[in-house]
PDB file of C-alpha atoms in Angstrom:
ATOM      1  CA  UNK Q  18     -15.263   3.978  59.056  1.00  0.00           C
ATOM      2  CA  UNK Q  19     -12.614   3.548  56.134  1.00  0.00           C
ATOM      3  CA  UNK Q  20     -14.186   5.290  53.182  1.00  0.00           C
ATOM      4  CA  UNK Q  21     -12.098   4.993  49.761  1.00  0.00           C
ATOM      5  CA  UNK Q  22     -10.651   8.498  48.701  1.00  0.00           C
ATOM      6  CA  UNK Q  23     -12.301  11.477  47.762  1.00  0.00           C
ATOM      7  CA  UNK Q  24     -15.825   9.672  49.207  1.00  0.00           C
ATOM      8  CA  UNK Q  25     -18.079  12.756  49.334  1.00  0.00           C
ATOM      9  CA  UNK Q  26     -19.577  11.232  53.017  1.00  0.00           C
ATOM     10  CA  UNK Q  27     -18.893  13.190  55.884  1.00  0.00           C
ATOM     11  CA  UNK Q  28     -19.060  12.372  59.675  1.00  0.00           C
ATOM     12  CA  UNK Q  29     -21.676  13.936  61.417  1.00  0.00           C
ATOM     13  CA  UNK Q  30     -21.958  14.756  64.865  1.00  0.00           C
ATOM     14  CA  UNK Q  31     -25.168  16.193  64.913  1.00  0.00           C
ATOM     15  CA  UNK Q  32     -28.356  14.879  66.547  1.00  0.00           C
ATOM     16  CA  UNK Q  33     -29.328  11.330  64.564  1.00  0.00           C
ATOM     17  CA  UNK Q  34     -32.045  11.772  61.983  1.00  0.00           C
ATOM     18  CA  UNK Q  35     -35.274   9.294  62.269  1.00  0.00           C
ATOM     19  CA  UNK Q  36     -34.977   6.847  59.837  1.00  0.00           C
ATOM     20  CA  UNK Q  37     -37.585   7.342  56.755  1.00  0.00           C
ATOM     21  CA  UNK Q  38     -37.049   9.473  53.340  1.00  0.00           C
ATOM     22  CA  UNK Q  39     -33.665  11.578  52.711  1.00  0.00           C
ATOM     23  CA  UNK Q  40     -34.447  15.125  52.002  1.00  0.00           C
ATOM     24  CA  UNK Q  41     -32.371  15.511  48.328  1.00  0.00           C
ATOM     25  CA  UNK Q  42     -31.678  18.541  46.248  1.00  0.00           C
ATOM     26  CA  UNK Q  43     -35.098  21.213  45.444  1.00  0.00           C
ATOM     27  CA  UNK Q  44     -36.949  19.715  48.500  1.00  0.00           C
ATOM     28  CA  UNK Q  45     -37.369  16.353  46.545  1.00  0.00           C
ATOM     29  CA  UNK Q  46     -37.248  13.143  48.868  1.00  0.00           C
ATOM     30  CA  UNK Q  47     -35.831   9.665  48.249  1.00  0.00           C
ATOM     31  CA  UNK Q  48     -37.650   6.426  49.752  1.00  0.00           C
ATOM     32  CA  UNK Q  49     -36.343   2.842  50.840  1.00  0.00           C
ATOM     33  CA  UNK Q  50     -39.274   1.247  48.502  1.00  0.00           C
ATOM     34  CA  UNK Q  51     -38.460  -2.341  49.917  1.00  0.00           C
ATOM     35  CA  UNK Q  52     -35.281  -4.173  51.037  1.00  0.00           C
ATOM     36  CA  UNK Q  53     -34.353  -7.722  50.961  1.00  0.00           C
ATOM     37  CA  UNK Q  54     -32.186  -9.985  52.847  1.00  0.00           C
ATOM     38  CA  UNK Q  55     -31.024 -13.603  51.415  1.00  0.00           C
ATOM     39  CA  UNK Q  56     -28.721 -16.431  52.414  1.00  0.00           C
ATOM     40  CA  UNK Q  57     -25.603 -15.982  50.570  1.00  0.00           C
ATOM     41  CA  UNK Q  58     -25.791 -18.928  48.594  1.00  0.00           C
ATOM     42  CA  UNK Q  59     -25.466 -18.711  44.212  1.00  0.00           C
ATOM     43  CA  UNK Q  60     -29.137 -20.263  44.227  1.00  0.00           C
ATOM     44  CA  UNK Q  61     -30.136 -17.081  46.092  1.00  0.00           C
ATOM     45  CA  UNK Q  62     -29.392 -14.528  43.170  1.00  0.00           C
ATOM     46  CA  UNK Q  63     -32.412 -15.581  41.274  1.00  0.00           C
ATOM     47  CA  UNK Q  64     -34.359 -14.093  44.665  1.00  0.00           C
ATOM     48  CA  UNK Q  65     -32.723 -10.970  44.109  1.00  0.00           C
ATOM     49  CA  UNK Q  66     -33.375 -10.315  40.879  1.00  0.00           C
ATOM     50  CA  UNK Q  67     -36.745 -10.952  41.014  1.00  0.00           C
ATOM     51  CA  UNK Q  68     -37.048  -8.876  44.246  1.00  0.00           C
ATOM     52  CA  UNK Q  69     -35.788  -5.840  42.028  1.00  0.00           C
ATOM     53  CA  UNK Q  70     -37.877  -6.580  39.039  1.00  0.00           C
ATOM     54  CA  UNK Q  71     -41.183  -6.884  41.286  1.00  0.00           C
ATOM     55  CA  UNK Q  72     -40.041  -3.503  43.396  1.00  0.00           C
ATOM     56  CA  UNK Q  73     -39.454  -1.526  41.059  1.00  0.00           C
ATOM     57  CA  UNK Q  74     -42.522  -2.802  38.846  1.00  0.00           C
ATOM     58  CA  UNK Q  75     -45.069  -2.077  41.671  1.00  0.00           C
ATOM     59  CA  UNK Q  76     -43.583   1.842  42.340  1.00  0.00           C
ATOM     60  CA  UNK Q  77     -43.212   2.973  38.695  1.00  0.00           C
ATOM     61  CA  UNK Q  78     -39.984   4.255  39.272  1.00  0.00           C
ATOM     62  CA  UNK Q  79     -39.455   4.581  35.304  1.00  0.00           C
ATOM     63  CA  UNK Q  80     -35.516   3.479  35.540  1.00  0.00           C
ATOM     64  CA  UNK Q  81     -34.872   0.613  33.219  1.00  0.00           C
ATOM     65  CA  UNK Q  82     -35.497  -2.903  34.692  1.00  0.00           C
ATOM     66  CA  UNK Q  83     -33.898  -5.008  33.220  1.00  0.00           C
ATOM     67  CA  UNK Q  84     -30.703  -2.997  33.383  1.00  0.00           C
ATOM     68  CA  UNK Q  85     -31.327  -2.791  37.417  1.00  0.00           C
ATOM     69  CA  UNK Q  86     -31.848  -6.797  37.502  1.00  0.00           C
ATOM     70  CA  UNK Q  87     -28.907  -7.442  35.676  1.00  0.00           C
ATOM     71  CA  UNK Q  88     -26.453  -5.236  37.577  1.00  0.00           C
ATOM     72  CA  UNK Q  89     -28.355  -6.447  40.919  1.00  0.00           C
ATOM     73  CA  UNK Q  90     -27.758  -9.857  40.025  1.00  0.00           C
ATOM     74  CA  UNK Q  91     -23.788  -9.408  38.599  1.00  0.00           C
ATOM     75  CA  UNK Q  92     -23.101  -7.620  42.548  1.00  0.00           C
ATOM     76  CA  UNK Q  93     -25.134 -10.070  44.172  1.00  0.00           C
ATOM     77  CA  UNK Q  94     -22.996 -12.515  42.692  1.00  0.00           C
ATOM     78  CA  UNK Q  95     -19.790 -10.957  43.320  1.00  0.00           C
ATOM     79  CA  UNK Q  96     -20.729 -10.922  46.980  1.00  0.00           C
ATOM     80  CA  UNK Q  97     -21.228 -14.397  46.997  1.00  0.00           C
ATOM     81  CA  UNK Q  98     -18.383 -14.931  45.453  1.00  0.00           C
ATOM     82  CA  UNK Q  99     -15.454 -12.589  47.026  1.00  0.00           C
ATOM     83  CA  UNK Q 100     -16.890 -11.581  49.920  1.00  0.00           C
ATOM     84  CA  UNK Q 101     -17.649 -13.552  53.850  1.00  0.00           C
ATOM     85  CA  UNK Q 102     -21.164 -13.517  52.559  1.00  0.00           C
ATOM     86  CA  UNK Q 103     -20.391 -16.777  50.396  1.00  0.00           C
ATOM     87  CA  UNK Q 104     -19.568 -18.661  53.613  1.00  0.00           C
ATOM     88  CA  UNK Q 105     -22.039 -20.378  55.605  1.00  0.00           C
ATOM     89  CA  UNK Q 106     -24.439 -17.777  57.727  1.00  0.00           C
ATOM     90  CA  UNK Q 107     -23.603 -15.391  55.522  1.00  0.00           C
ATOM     91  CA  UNK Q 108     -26.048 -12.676  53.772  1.00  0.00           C
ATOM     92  CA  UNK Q 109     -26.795 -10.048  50.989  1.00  0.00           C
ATOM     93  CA  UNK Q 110     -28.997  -7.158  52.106  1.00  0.00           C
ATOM     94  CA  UNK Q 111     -30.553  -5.830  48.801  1.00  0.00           C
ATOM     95  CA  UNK Q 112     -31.725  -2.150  49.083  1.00  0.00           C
ATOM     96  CA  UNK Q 113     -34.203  -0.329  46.646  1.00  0.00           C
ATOM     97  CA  UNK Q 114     -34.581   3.437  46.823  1.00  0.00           C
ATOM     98  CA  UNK Q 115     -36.745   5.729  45.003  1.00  0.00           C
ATOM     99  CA  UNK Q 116     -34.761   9.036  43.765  1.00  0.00           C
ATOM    100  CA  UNK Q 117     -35.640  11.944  42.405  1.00  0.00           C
ATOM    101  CA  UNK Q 118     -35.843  11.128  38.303  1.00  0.00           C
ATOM    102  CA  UNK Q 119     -34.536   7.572  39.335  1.00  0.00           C
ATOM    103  CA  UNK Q 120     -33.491   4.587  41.338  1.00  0.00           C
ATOM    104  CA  UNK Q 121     -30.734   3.632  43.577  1.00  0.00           C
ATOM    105  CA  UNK Q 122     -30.131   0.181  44.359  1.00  0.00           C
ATOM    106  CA  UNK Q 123     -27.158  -0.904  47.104  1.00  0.00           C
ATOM    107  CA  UNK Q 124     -25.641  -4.218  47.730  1.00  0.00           C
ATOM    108  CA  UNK Q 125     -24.613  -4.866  51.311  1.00  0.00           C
ATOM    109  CA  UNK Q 126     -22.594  -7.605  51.483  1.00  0.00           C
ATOM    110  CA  UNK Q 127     -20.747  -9.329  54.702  1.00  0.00           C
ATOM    111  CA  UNK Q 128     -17.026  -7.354  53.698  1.00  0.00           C
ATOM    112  CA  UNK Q 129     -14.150  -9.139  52.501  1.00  0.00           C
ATOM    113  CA  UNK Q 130     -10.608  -8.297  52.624  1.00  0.00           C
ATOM    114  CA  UNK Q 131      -9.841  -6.644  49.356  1.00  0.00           C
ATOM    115  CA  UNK Q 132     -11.874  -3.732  47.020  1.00  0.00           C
ATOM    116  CA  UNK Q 133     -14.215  -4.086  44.081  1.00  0.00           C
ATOM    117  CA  UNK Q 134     -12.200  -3.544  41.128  1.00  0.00           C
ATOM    118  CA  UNK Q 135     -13.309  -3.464  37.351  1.00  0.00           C
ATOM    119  CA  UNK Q 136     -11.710  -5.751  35.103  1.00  0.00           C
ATOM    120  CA  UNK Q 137     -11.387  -4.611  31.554  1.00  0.00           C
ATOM    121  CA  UNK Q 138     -10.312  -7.831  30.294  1.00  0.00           C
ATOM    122  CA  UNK Q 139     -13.336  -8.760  27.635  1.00  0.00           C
ATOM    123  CA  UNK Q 140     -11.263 -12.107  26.836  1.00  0.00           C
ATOM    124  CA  UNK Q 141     -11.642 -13.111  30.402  1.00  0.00           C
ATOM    125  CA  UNK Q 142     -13.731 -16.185  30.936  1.00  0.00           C
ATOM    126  CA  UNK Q 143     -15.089 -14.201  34.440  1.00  0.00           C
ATOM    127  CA  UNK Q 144     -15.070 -10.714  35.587  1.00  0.00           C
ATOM    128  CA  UNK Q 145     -17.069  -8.726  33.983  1.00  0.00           C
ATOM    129  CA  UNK Q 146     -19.787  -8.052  36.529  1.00  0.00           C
ATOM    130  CA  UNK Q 147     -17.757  -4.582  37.744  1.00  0.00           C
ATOM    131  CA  UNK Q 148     -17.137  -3.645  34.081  1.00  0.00           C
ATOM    132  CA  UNK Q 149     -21.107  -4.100  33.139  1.00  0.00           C
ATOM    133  CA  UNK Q 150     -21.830  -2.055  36.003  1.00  0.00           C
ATOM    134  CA  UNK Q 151     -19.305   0.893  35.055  1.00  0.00           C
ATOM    135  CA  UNK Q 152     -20.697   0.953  31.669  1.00  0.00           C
ATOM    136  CA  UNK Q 153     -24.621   0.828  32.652  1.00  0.00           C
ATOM    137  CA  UNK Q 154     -25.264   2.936  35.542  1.00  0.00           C
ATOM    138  CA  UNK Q 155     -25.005   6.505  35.976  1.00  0.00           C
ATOM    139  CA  UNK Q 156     -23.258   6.524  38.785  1.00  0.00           C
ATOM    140  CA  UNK Q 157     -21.883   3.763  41.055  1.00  0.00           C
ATOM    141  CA  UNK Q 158     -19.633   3.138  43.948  1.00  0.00           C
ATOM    142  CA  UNK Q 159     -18.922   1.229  46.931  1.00  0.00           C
ATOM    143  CA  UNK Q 160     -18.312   2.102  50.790  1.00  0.00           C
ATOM    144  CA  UNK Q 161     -16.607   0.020  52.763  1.00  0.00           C
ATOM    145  CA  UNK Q 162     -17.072  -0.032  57.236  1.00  0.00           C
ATOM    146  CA  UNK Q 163     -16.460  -2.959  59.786  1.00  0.00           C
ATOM    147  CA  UNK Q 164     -19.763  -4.557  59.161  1.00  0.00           C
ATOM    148  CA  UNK Q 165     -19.318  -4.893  55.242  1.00  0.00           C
ATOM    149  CA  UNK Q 166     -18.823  -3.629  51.886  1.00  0.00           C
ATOM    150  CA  UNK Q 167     -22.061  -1.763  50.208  1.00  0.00           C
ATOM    151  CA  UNK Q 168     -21.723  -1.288  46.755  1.00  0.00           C
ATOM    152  CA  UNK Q 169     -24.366   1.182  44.730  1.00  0.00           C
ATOM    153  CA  UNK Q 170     -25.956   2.010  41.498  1.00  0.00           C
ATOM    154  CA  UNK Q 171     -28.343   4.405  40.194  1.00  0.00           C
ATOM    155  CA  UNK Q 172     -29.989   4.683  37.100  1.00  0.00           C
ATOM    156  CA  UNK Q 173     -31.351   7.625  36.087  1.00  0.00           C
ATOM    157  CA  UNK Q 174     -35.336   7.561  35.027  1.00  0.00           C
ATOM    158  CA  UNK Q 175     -36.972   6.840  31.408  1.00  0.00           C
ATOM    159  CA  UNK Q 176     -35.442  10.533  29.731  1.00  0.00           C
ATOM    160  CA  UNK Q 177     -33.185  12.024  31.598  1.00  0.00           C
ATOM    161  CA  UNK Q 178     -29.669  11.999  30.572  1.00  0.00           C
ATOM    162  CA  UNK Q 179     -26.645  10.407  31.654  1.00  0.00           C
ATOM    163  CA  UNK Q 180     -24.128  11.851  32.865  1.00  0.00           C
ATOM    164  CA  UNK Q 181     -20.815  11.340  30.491  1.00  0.00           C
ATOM    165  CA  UNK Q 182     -18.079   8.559  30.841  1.00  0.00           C
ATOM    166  CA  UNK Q 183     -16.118  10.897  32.571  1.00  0.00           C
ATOM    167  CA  UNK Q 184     -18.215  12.037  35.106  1.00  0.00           C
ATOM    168  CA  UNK Q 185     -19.331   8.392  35.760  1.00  0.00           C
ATOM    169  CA  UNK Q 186     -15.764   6.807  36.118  1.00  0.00           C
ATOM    170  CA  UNK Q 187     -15.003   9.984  38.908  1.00  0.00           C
ATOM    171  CA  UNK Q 188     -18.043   8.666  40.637  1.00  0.00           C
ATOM    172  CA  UNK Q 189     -16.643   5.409  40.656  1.00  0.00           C
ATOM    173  CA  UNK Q 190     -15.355   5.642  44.574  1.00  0.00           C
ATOM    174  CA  UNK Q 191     -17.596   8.633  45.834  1.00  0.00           C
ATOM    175  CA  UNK Q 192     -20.469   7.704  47.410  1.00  0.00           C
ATOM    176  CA  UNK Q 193     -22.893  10.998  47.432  1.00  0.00           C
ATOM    177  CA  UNK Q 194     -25.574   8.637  48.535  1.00  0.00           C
ATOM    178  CA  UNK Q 195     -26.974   6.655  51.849  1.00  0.00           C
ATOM    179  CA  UNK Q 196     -24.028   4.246  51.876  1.00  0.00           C
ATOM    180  CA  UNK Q 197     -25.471   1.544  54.634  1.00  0.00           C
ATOM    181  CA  UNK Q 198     -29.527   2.108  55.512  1.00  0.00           C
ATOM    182  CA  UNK Q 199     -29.966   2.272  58.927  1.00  0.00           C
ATOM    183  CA  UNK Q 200     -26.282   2.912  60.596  1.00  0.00           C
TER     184      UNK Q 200
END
């Protein structure tokens, strides 16, 4: 699996785990509170959106909303867009999971052949999705295997702090997360 450098996932050859909630720091567990796949298709996006707005509505997660939609629906996009997911049979997989003081959401998209990038152009006409997620989420990043490219965002609950521009820019390509549910 081709992991971008300094990616805090390790290979494990261990006995599998049973799928179901990720033990996390102080005994707290995260939980896949719904996931949703759609036709990679622009008309689509409006799907997921409303996926993460009714998800994360109905579990009280506390993270902001309409920060999650809007981020959902600028990498949703960009998989439509840049990735094989824009070409006919292709899908999005939209993942919601609960976090201690939070929410992760991850954006599993067919793969593609090059890497999300940010552009910090604010003239550009396009491109900003990347740059709106750097500068909402705590934390983001991407991982990138055969099967696709899954990129991630968490936003931290109603209260707690975020973590500073320069912490969140390092997280950028580390993926202390679940990378792809289920593989």
């Amino acid at each position: 699996m081709d992991t971008p450098e300094g990616n805090s996932r390790r290979s494990w050859s261990g006995p599998r785990r049973r799928p179901g909630p990720r033990p996390t720091a102080g005994g707290a567990r995260a939980a896949v509170l719904g996931s949703l796949t759609i036709p990679g298709r622009p008309e689509q996006v409006a799907a997921a959106r409303a996926f993460v707005s009714r998800t994360l509505s109905s579990h009280r997660v506390g993270a902001d909303d309409d920060t999650a939609t809007l981020l959902t629906s600028e990498i949703v996009t960009n998989a439509i867009r840049h990735s094989k997911s824009g070409v006919d049979g292709g899908t999005v997989t939209i993942v919601v999971i609960g976090v201690p003081r939070g929410v992760l959401v991850e954006i599993i998209d067919d793969g593609s052949a090059g890497t999300p990038i940010v552009k910090g152009d604010l003239y550009a006409a396009e491109g900003h999705g990347l740059f709106l997620v750097q500068h909402l989420a705590a934390q983001w990043g991407y991982l990138r295997d055969p099967a696709g490219t899954t990129v991630w965002f968490h936003l931290p609950a109603a209260g707690e702090p975020l973590p500073s521009p320069a912490s969140r820019a390092a997280s950028v390509i580390g993926c202390g997360w679940s990378g792809r549910i289920g593989a």
